[in-house]
Amino acid sequence: MILNLGLALLGTAVGIIFGAIPGMTATMAVAVFLPMTYAFQLVPALYLLLGLYVGGISGGLIPAILINVPGTPSSVCTGFDGYPMARRGESERALKVGITASFLGGMISLIVLALLTPPLAKMAIKFSAIEKFLIILFAMTVIAALSKGSMTKGVFSGFLGVLLSLVGELSMNNKMRMVPSFLSDELRSGFQLLPLLIGLFAICQMFQEAEKGMQSNNLDEGVTVEGAKKFSFSDFKGQTVNVIRSSLLGTFMGILPGVGGSAASLIAYSQTKSFSKHPELMGKGAPEGLIASESSNNGLTGGALVPLLSLGIPGDATTAVLIGAFLLQGIQVGPLFIGQHPDIWNQILLALFACNILMFIVMFFPIKLISQVVKVRSARMYPVILLMCIVGAYATRSGVMFDVWCLLLFGIVGYVMNKIGLPTAPFLIGFILGGDLEKYFIEAVKGNN
Amino acid sequence: MQQFLKEWLKIRNMHLFFPYLIASICALLFVVILIQRAIKCKKDGTPFINFKNYHFFKPGYDKVKLWGSLVLFILYIIALPELHFAWASVIFIFLFNVLFDMKPGKLFDIKSILISAVIAFVGSWGVWYLFYQVFNITLP
């Protein structure tokens, strides 16, 4: 238990750093640290990865408030009110309001996760191959439709991911497809998930930041963490409905596959503005806007785990990466997961609970120290991240250099996809679900015949 | 239709059916994207292919850092099996640090180079120790 809590603390602290550096995301944090989990069993690995997830989502509020640049896409609305608060000398108050809202959002989503996942999984056990095929297809359509950019491009990207997942040998007849003869050994089991996802989310980001010149962030003049107006829990007076509504909105947005934290944050913010007694103050430094944004994006964390653990469908890009941890341990997530592994299911709930509490402790009390994280220069972080990525890719199949080349290849693929407006999240989710999609399709058609 | 599916899903052809199906869907979607673009361009009165105003890279992008990172990455992968993981990493992580921290007009900043060297040495040997010695993970 001490090891688990230690890993959760490490994950949360590192996740906050990743979240607080603009350009680095929770997804990237989980992807980069996934190789570390080779050394652990699933439960300690999940404590680490969920810590990174919760910390990564929460850390995004720091630069959003202090420099008006969201650290992660899910903090996009946090700066609307957080930054004006910081400008008028209320940085500490804004940060603490955001952290408390994040904590509450995380806890509410945890309750929904605990209550909703078992009945959903129970229902999904009864599904036949046709229904499973249709659910995956439906999930992919939703992912694509709600991904940024045009819907057609999202669907296209998802199907490209499916196509890529089909490379290699089909176990049903042991025949290879889409593999050039000179790569028949390396690609017998297809492209590996880990190099693909690290390439798409870490290496691609490194190229993007290199293109921008690895700029560093500085606090604006007049913005200091110490301020005249201090935080008090009475800031949440009259905000109960806002917290619950925004957290639940975030959670249910998380349940819909592929929606992402930015959409959850935007919807919760606009809802709060509609119901606000003083909508004219929103965007000018009203704590209720900050509360809406932060409680909704942390609400997403539990929500995104619901389809993952009940149906085997990742709710967002980060949970898609989490699948990697389960696959490494040979555990299939899906309708049978809770029934077959009740101990792991309970540990996931406990881990999420612990990570939210740790996130609150790590961010709330040493706020002045934590806020310095925005000054960490990405120019110094990326080379070390690259090192971790290389280790992760190489160790995927215990020492295949081809996987390291794939890391570079998918880094370039992700970079080009971003340039031409093809979203990468549907591509990754298509790649993860492609194998199952084919399996259920064949089973469904054969059954019908 | 049933006969067609039966023929395709015979054990010898099974591996090809789904890839063909998905590739066809991708081709169809690609055509739809092109049509959508053609309609949008017609509406806006802009040319379908506009190479003149198209910029793949951001205007004024940092050529040295972008292309430098790509070249260094390729050389790093080539060097990994040739040298020991930690030594190859010390060299290339140092070069990445120098490249990423490079400021225009200030190529040789001694302080920056020293910090790069420390990060490269500590980072590379630290990762090697953690993954190889502690976690027992195979490294190049």
XYZ file of C-alpha atoms in Angstrom:
589
model
C 0.000 0.000 0.000
C 2.874 2.355 0.835
C 4.423 1.637 -2.587
C 1.069 2.308 -4.244
C 0.605 5.611 -2.426
C 4.208 6.577 -3.150
C 3.665 5.921 -6.850
C 0.377 7.843 -6.775
C 2.209 10.781 -5.177
C 4.996 10.588 -7.759
C 2.465 10.345 -10.577
C 0.403 13.251 -9.278
C 3.432 15.507 -8.776
C 4.928 14.701 -12.199
C 1.483 14.985 -13.796
C 1.067 18.484 -12.331
C 4.430 19.483 -13.834
C 3.413 18.126 -17.255
C 0.032 19.839 -17.009
C 1.582 23.127 -15.934
C 3.962 23.350 -18.891
C 2.032 24.586 -21.922
C 2.356 22.107 -24.778
C 2.687 19.100 -22.509
C -0.477 17.220 -21.666
C -1.799 14.541 -19.331
C -1.885 12.146 -22.293
C 1.787 12.775 -22.936
C 2.631 12.262 -19.264
C 0.847 8.901 -19.169
C 2.385 7.836 -22.501
C 5.936 8.735 -21.450
C 5.663 7.003 -18.068
C 3.955 3.866 -19.378
C 7.314 2.091 -19.900
C 8.061 2.493 -16.180
C 5.102 0.224 -15.483
C 6.911 -2.735 -17.092
C 8.584 -3.171 -13.747
C 5.357 -3.172 -11.718
C 2.247 -5.265 -11.439
C -0.988 -3.755 -12.707
C -2.215 -2.226 -9.437
C 0.899 -0.148 -8.601
C 1.128 0.765 -12.301
C -2.442 2.075 -12.186
C -1.721 4.179 -9.097
C 1.157 5.804 -10.993
C -0.766 6.307 -14.241
C -3.969 7.568 -12.602
C -1.839 9.982 -10.571
C -0.345 11.266 -13.814
C -3.829 11.549 -15.317
C -5.373 13.470 -12.398
C -2.243 15.608 -11.894
C -1.924 16.300 -15.613
C -5.520 17.511 -15.945
C -5.314 19.601 -12.745
C -1.894 21.149 -13.443
C -3.255 22.882 -16.533
C -4.952 25.494 -14.357
C -1.633 26.996 -13.175
C -0.457 28.544 -16.472
C -4.075 29.298 -17.455
C -4.397 31.518 -14.380
C -0.868 32.928 -14.204
C 0.039 33.478 -17.856
C -3.334 33.077 -19.601
C -2.079 30.055 -21.570
C -3.967 26.830 -20.788
C -1.469 24.160 -19.782
C -3.748 21.493 -21.217
C -6.680 21.821 -23.664
C -9.078 21.015 -20.811
C -8.142 24.257 -19.021
C -9.190 26.373 -21.962
C -11.915 28.228 -19.996
C -9.940 28.489 -16.751
C -8.047 31.536 -17.947
C -11.263 33.399 -18.884
C -11.794 34.322 -15.247
C -8.616 33.057 -13.614
C -6.294 35.393 -15.487
C -8.322 38.581 -14.792
C -8.293 37.549 -11.106
C -4.502 37.175 -11.252
C -4.162 40.563 -12.962
C -5.966 42.251 -10.110
C -3.697 40.615 -7.513
C -5.801 37.567 -6.634
C -3.552 34.839 -8.082
C -3.393 32.782 -4.920
C -7.137 32.973 -4.451
C -7.766 32.018 -8.099
C -5.345 29.089 -7.923
C -6.874 27.780 -4.711
C -10.432 28.181 -6.008
C -9.382 26.234 -9.113
C -7.652 23.493 -7.112
C -10.634 23.056 -4.779
C -13.042 22.951 -7.736
C -10.798 20.370 -9.433
C -10.837 18.239 -6.301
C -14.629 18.408 -5.987
C -15.074 17.621 -9.696
C -12.769 14.617 -9.397
C -14.637 13.279 -6.373
C -18.082 13.648 -7.953
C -16.889 11.875 -11.094
C -15.476 9.084 -8.931
C -18.921 8.519 -7.405
C -20.474 8.363 -10.894
C -17.743 5.939 -12.019
C -18.392 3.656 -9.061
C -22.171 3.690 -9.517
C -22.458 3.563 -13.305
C -19.745 1.178 -14.469
C -20.913 -2.131 -12.889
C -24.508 -1.997 -14.241
C -23.252 -0.894 -17.670
C -20.764 -3.782 -17.744
C -23.478 -6.195 -16.592
C -25.645 -5.093 -19.486
C -22.743 -5.301 -21.952
C -22.013 -8.955 -21.038
C -25.255 -9.913 -22.780
C -24.178 -8.263 -26.046
C -23.640 -10.495 -29.071
C -20.863 -9.967 -31.640
C -23.208 -7.820 -33.757
C -23.962 -5.492 -30.855
C -20.296 -5.291 -29.868
C -19.371 -4.465 -33.466
C -22.069 -1.771 -33.620
C -21.020 -0.274 -30.258
C -17.413 0.073 -31.423
C -18.607 1.577 -34.704
C -20.902 3.957 -32.808
C -18.078 4.930 -30.435
C -15.799 5.652 -33.367
C -18.458 7.792 -35.014
C -18.995 9.806 -31.818
C -15.233 10.202 -31.351
C -14.847 11.437 -34.889
C -17.917 13.663 -34.843
C -16.887 15.472 -31.696
C -13.173 15.670 -32.403
C -11.754 19.060 -33.319
C -11.928 19.991 -36.977
C -14.436 18.650 -39.453
C -16.462 15.534 -38.767
C -15.482 13.864 -42.054
C -11.802 14.328 -41.257
C -12.381 12.817 -37.810
C -14.124 9.748 -39.280
C -11.391 9.445 -41.926
C -8.701 9.625 -39.263
C -10.465 6.947 -37.164
C -10.716 4.555 -40.124
C -7.070 5.182 -41.013
C -6.260 4.044 -37.476
C -8.382 0.907 -37.991
C -6.605 0.200 -41.298
C -3.213 0.517 -39.632
C -4.251 -1.872 -36.858
C -4.926 -4.563 -39.471
C -1.296 -4.671 -40.599
C 0.297 -8.010 -39.729
C -0.900 -11.559 -39.314
C -4.555 -12.503 -38.789
C -4.612 -15.129 -36.058
C -7.722 -16.841 -37.518
C -5.881 -18.122 -40.623
C -2.252 -17.138 -39.857
C -1.933 -15.128 -43.067
C -0.123 -11.810 -43.385
C -1.643 -8.708 -44.902
C -0.337 -5.259 -45.836
C 3.230 -6.200 -44.865
C 6.162 -5.692 -47.257
C 8.220 -8.903 -47.472
C 11.393 -7.271 -46.061
C 9.506 -6.367 -42.858
C 7.680 -9.654 -42.424
C 9.495 -10.498 -39.172
C 9.136 -7.061 -37.569
C 5.495 -6.611 -38.572
C 4.211 -10.148 -37.974
C 2.261 -8.912 -34.955
C 1.621 -5.511 -36.565
C 2.574 -2.076 -35.308
C 2.953 -1.946 -31.528
C 0.653 0.297 -29.519
C 3.313 1.888 -27.329
C 5.639 3.325 -30.039
C 2.550 4.521 -31.886
C 1.026 6.381 -28.969
C 4.307 7.789 -27.642
C 5.172 8.914 -31.159
C 1.769 10.533 -31.691
C 1.610 12.314 -28.358
C 5.201 12.980 -27.255
C 7.547 12.996 -30.265
C 5.031 14.869 -32.413
C 4.718 17.483 -29.649
C 8.499 17.801 -29.486
C 8.632 18.554 -33.224
C 5.829 21.106 -32.852
C 7.629 22.870 -30.016
C 10.928 22.748 -31.970
C 9.150 24.440 -34.865
C 8.058 27.218 -32.477
C 11.605 27.529 -31.160
C 11.055 25.975 -27.692
C 9.847 29.264 -26.242
C 9.855 29.728 -22.496
C 7.046 31.212 -20.430
C 7.284 34.224 -18.198
C 4.856 35.727 -15.736
C 3.347 39.012 -16.920
C 4.268 42.136 -15.037
C 1.861 42.700 -12.196
C 1.097 38.990 -11.751
C 2.474 37.555 -8.529
C 1.274 34.581 -6.571
C 1.038 36.560 -3.377
C -1.959 38.834 -3.410
C -4.001 41.090 -1.255
C -7.193 39.038 -1.370
C -6.709 35.614 0.183
C -8.618 32.432 -0.558
C -11.385 31.365 1.747
C -13.714 28.396 1.471
C -16.540 30.942 1.625
C -15.675 31.614 -2.034
C -17.700 28.470 -2.656
C -20.746 29.862 -0.859
C -23.701 29.718 -3.246
C -21.689 27.614 -5.723
C -22.974 24.157 -4.723
C -25.280 23.868 -7.726
C -22.542 25.166 -10.027
C -20.030 22.611 -8.718
C -22.439 19.666 -9.007
C -23.791 20.713 -12.419
C -20.336 21.359 -13.905
C -18.831 18.184 -12.439
C -21.688 16.059 -13.759
C -21.492 17.752 -17.168
C -17.770 16.986 -17.263
C -18.364 13.405 -16.161
C -21.040 12.734 -18.770
C -18.940 14.409 -21.458
C -16.167 12.033 -20.408
C -18.473 9.048 -20.804
C -19.091 10.005 -24.446
C -16.030 8.629 -26.210
C -13.614 11.180 -27.558
C -15.292 14.396 -26.397
C -12.275 15.634 -24.452
C -11.786 18.086 -21.632
C -11.912 21.258 -23.722
C -15.493 20.551 -24.859
C -16.515 19.622 -21.302
C -14.990 22.829 -19.964
C -16.617 25.012 -22.653
C -20.079 23.485 -22.165
C -19.928 23.754 -18.358
C -18.715 27.356 -18.615
C -21.496 28.364 -20.998
C -24.099 26.639 -18.808
C -22.834 28.464 -15.733
C -23.014 31.738 -17.618
C -26.620 31.010 -18.637
C -27.665 30.255 -15.042
C -25.549 32.977 -13.417
C -27.176 35.864 -11.548
C -24.363 38.076 -12.811
C -23.432 36.847 -16.303
C -21.906 40.243 -17.050
C -19.118 39.487 -14.539
C -18.132 36.204 -16.196
C -14.928 36.612 -18.153
C -13.874 39.512 -15.942
C -12.623 37.511 -12.984
C -15.685 35.801 -11.496
C -14.796 32.761 -9.351
C -17.919 30.928 -10.556
C -16.490 30.719 -14.098
C -13.270 29.287 -12.749
C -15.202 26.792 -10.623
C -17.272 25.679 -13.633
C -14.220 25.119 -15.832
C -12.115 23.278 -13.285
C -14.830 21.083 -11.763
C -15.924 19.995 -15.254
C -12.484 19.105 -16.568
C -11.644 17.045 -13.503
C -15.124 15.538 -13.706
C -13.935 14.117 -16.985
C -11.344 11.857 -15.334
C -13.845 9.464 -13.759
C -16.257 9.772 -16.671
C -13.703 8.741 -19.294
C -12.997 5.554 -17.328
C -16.666 4.449 -17.463
C -16.716 3.289 -21.129
C -13.156 1.953 -20.777
C -13.906 -0.318 -17.848
C -17.437 -1.334 -18.840
C -17.194 -1.650 -22.635
C -13.459 -1.620 -23.336
C -13.835 1.631 -25.283
C -11.567 4.497 -24.198
C -13.385 7.707 -23.287
C -10.536 9.994 -24.345
C -6.957 9.939 -25.609
C -5.502 9.523 -22.096
C -7.662 6.524 -21.255
C -6.700 5.116 -24.671
C -3.124 5.246 -23.421
C -4.197 3.609 -20.136
C -5.342 0.591 -22.178
C -1.641 0.085 -22.862
C -1.054 -0.580 -19.147
C -3.761 -3.257 -19.094
C -2.465 -4.843 -22.310
C 1.078 -4.973 -20.925
C -0.238 -7.097 -18.066
C -2.332 -9.250 -20.414
C -5.631 -8.030 -18.956
C -8.522 -7.319 -21.298
C -10.727 -4.391 -20.303
C -14.370 -4.719 -21.250
C -17.675 -6.045 -19.938
C -16.048 -9.012 -18.162
C -13.376 -6.944 -16.431
C -15.200 -6.076 -13.191
C -16.553 -9.609 -12.737
C -13.202 -11.277 -13.408
C -11.010 -8.774 -11.557
C -13.070 -7.265 -8.721
C -9.883 -6.630 -6.730
C -8.377 -4.491 -9.525
C -11.678 -2.648 -9.977
C -11.750 -1.753 -6.266
C -8.114 -0.665 -6.444
C -8.890 1.613 -9.415
C -11.575 3.376 -7.358
C -9.233 3.614 -4.392
C -6.404 4.880 -6.600
C -8.581 7.590 -8.131
C -9.725 8.616 -4.643
C -6.133 8.743 -3.364
C -4.890 10.622 -6.437
C -7.547 13.324 -6.061
C -6.668 13.819 -2.400
C -2.942 13.848 -3.190
C -3.509 16.299 -6.020
C -5.294 18.625 -3.594
C -2.544 18.352 -0.964
C 0.331 18.695 -3.434
C -1.186 21.726 -5.160
C -3.105 23.551 -2.445
C -0.568 23.944 0.353
C 2.739 24.619 -1.431
C 0.979 26.841 -3.982
C 3.828 29.347 -4.271
C 6.306 26.579 -5.034
C 3.986 24.768 -7.433
C 3.287 27.970 -9.354
C 7.001 28.190 -10.200
C 6.499 25.132 -12.426
C 5.284 27.366 -15.265
C 8.832 28.705 -15.483
C 10.297 25.242 -16.183
C 11.759 25.468 -19.649
C 10.497 22.936 -22.156
C 13.907 23.143 -23.895
C 15.326 21.277 -20.886
C 12.408 18.879 -20.473
C 12.085 17.507 -24.003
C 15.520 15.831 -24.271
C 14.834 13.850 -21.074
C 11.320 13.018 -22.282
C 12.874 11.774 -25.526
C 15.144 9.506 -23.525
C 12.149 7.984 -21.721
C 10.321 7.565 -25.049
C 13.262 5.659 -26.558
C 13.390 3.340 -23.545
C 9.629 2.760 -23.759
C 9.619 1.986 -27.463
C 12.669 -0.304 -27.280
C 11.363 -2.234 -24.307
C 7.915 -2.858 -25.857
C 9.036 -6.227 -27.236
C 12.133 -6.529 -25.040
C 14.594 -5.084 -27.503
C 13.372 -4.580 -31.077
C 15.071 -1.597 -32.730
C 12.309 -1.446 -35.345
C 9.947 -0.163 -32.630
C 12.268 2.807 -32.017
C 12.120 3.636 -35.738
C 8.311 3.363 -35.468
C 8.463 5.913 -32.659
C 10.093 8.398 -35.019
C 7.757 7.409 -37.853
C 4.617 8.029 -35.789
C 6.074 11.251 -34.412
C 6.320 12.484 -37.999
C 2.882 11.043 -38.838
C 1.343 12.910 -35.876
C 3.121 16.122 -36.855
C 1.891 15.905 -40.459
C -1.642 14.991 -39.324
C -1.786 18.086 -37.119
C -0.539 20.205 -39.998
C -3.199 19.009 -42.408
C -5.969 19.163 -39.801
C -6.468 15.435 -39.189
C -7.169 14.818 -35.472
C -4.863 12.241 -33.890
C -7.177 11.068 -31.060
C -9.624 9.244 -33.412
C -6.605 7.748 -35.215
C -5.276 6.286 -31.958
C -8.678 5.051 -30.803
C -9.321 3.537 -34.264
C -5.974 1.750 -33.982
C -6.838 0.380 -30.535
C -10.333 -0.759 -31.491
C -9.494 -1.942 -35.031
C -8.610 -5.518 -34.065
C -11.829 -6.005 -32.089
C -13.854 -4.360 -34.839
C -12.584 -6.937 -37.347
C -13.052 -9.853 -34.928
C -16.650 -8.950 -34.111
C -17.399 -8.228 -37.763
C -16.244 -11.689 -38.857
C -18.080 -13.343 -35.942
C -21.247 -11.370 -36.718
C -21.224 -12.198 -40.434
C -20.414 -15.865 -39.843
C -23.167 -16.074 -37.236
C -25.645 -14.615 -39.682
C -24.603 -17.021 -42.381
C -24.787 -10.544 -50.907
C -24.759 -13.559 -48.596
C -22.953 -15.626 -51.261
C -20.447 -12.804 -51.735
C -19.717 -12.586 -47.992
C -19.497 -16.385 -47.699
C -16.927 -16.511 -50.494
C -14.848 -13.722 -48.941
C -14.972 -15.088 -45.456
C -13.699 -18.527 -46.464
C -10.690 -19.240 -44.343
C -8.183 -18.571 -47.162
C -9.551 -15.089 -47.884
C -10.587 -14.041 -44.408
C -7.488 -11.937 -43.779
C -8.143 -9.719 -46.804
C -11.832 -8.931 -46.473
C -11.748 -6.395 -43.651
C -8.642 -4.500 -44.876
C -10.279 -4.126 -48.313
C -13.495 -2.948 -46.684
C -11.760 -0.377 -44.466
C -9.469 0.797 -47.300
C -12.569 1.321 -49.483
C -14.252 3.331 -46.702
C -11.077 5.435 -46.331
C -10.971 6.062 -50.098
C -14.648 7.030 -50.058
C -14.148 9.405 -47.126
C -11.135 10.944 -48.857
C -13.301 11.691 -51.906
C -15.974 13.209 -49.612
C -13.313 15.452 -47.992
C -12.196 16.614 -51.458
C -15.792 17.331 -52.515
C -16.443 19.253 -49.281
C -13.322 21.308 -49.911
C -14.349 21.967 -53.527
C -17.787 23.210 -52.362
C -16.231 25.406 -49.670
C -13.710 26.883 -52.120
C -16.474 27.600 -54.630
C -18.524 29.348 -51.934
C -15.569 31.426 -50.718
C -14.296 32.101 -54.233
C -10.845 30.709 -53.406
C -8.837 28.323 -55.622
C -9.021 24.564 -54.819
C -5.253 24.263 -54.745
C -3.525 27.391 -53.553
C 0.188 26.717 -53.259
C 1.019 30.434 -53.185
C -0.654 31.141 -49.867
C -0.215 27.690 -48.368
C 2.342 27.350 -45.587
C 2.963 23.865 -44.273
C 5.344 25.287 -41.652
C 4.537 28.334 -39.505
C 5.845 31.549 -41.067
C 9.285 32.274 -39.593
C 9.523 28.822 -37.991
C 12.725 27.770 -36.282
C 14.369 25.784 -39.080
C 17.477 24.892 -37.072
C 15.543 23.422 -34.151
C 12.953 21.554 -36.224
C 15.273 20.002 -38.817
C 18.084 19.704 -36.297
C 15.892 17.676 -33.949
C 14.862 15.370 -36.790
C 18.480 14.776 -37.923
C 19.687 14.272 -34.336
C 16.859 11.810 -33.692
C 17.832 9.721 -36.746
C 21.521 9.764 -35.779
C 20.625 8.861 -32.184
C 18.677 5.772 -33.321
C 21.565 4.740 -35.589
C 24.085 5.241 -32.765
C 22.097 3.347 -30.099
C 22.974 -0.218 -31.168
C 26.547 0.810 -31.980
C 27.368 2.461 -28.654
C 26.251 1.643 -25.124
C 22.771 3.057 -24.392
C 24.011 5.420 -21.701
C 26.994 6.755 -23.708
C 24.956 7.258 -26.885
C 22.332 9.010 -24.754
C 24.880 11.255 -23.020
C 26.118 12.459 -26.420
C 22.740 12.953 -28.045
C 20.827 14.293 -25.046
C 23.619 16.846 -24.683
C 23.261 17.790 -28.373
C 19.460 18.002 -28.050
C 19.832 20.260 -24.993
C 22.290 22.540 -26.791
C 20.057 22.641 -29.871
C 16.824 23.378 -27.989
C 18.393 25.990 -25.712
C 20.209 27.758 -28.530
C 19.400 31.456 -28.743
C 19.817 33.484 -31.912
C 23.054 35.477 -31.825
C 24.346 33.618 -28.773
C 25.550 30.269 -30.059
C 28.175 29.476 -27.429
C 26.718 30.214 -24.028
C 29.104 28.487 -21.605
C 26.533 28.350 -18.787
C 23.936 26.782 -21.065
C 26.456 24.235 -22.388
C 27.456 23.280 -18.849
C 23.823 22.818 -17.807
C 23.260 20.735 -20.962
C 26.228 18.529 -20.085
C 25.001 17.978 -16.521
C 21.443 17.145 -17.675
C 22.781 14.785 -20.358
C 25.110 12.956 -17.993
C 22.798 12.718 -14.985
C 19.682 12.077 -17.105
C 21.221 9.347 -19.259
C 22.958 7.441 -16.491
C 19.987 7.997 -14.189
C 17.535 6.531 -16.709
C 19.963 3.684 -17.447
C 20.300 2.892 -13.723
C 16.570 3.138 -13.043
C 15.383 1.038 -15.984
C 18.285 -1.393 -16.436
C 19.480 -1.939 -12.887
C 16.369 -1.305 -10.800
C 13.540 -2.323 -13.144
C 15.519 -4.929 -15.120
C 14.296 -3.636 -18.472
C 16.190 -4.429 -21.690
C 17.988 -1.391 -23.118
C 19.926 -0.989 -26.392
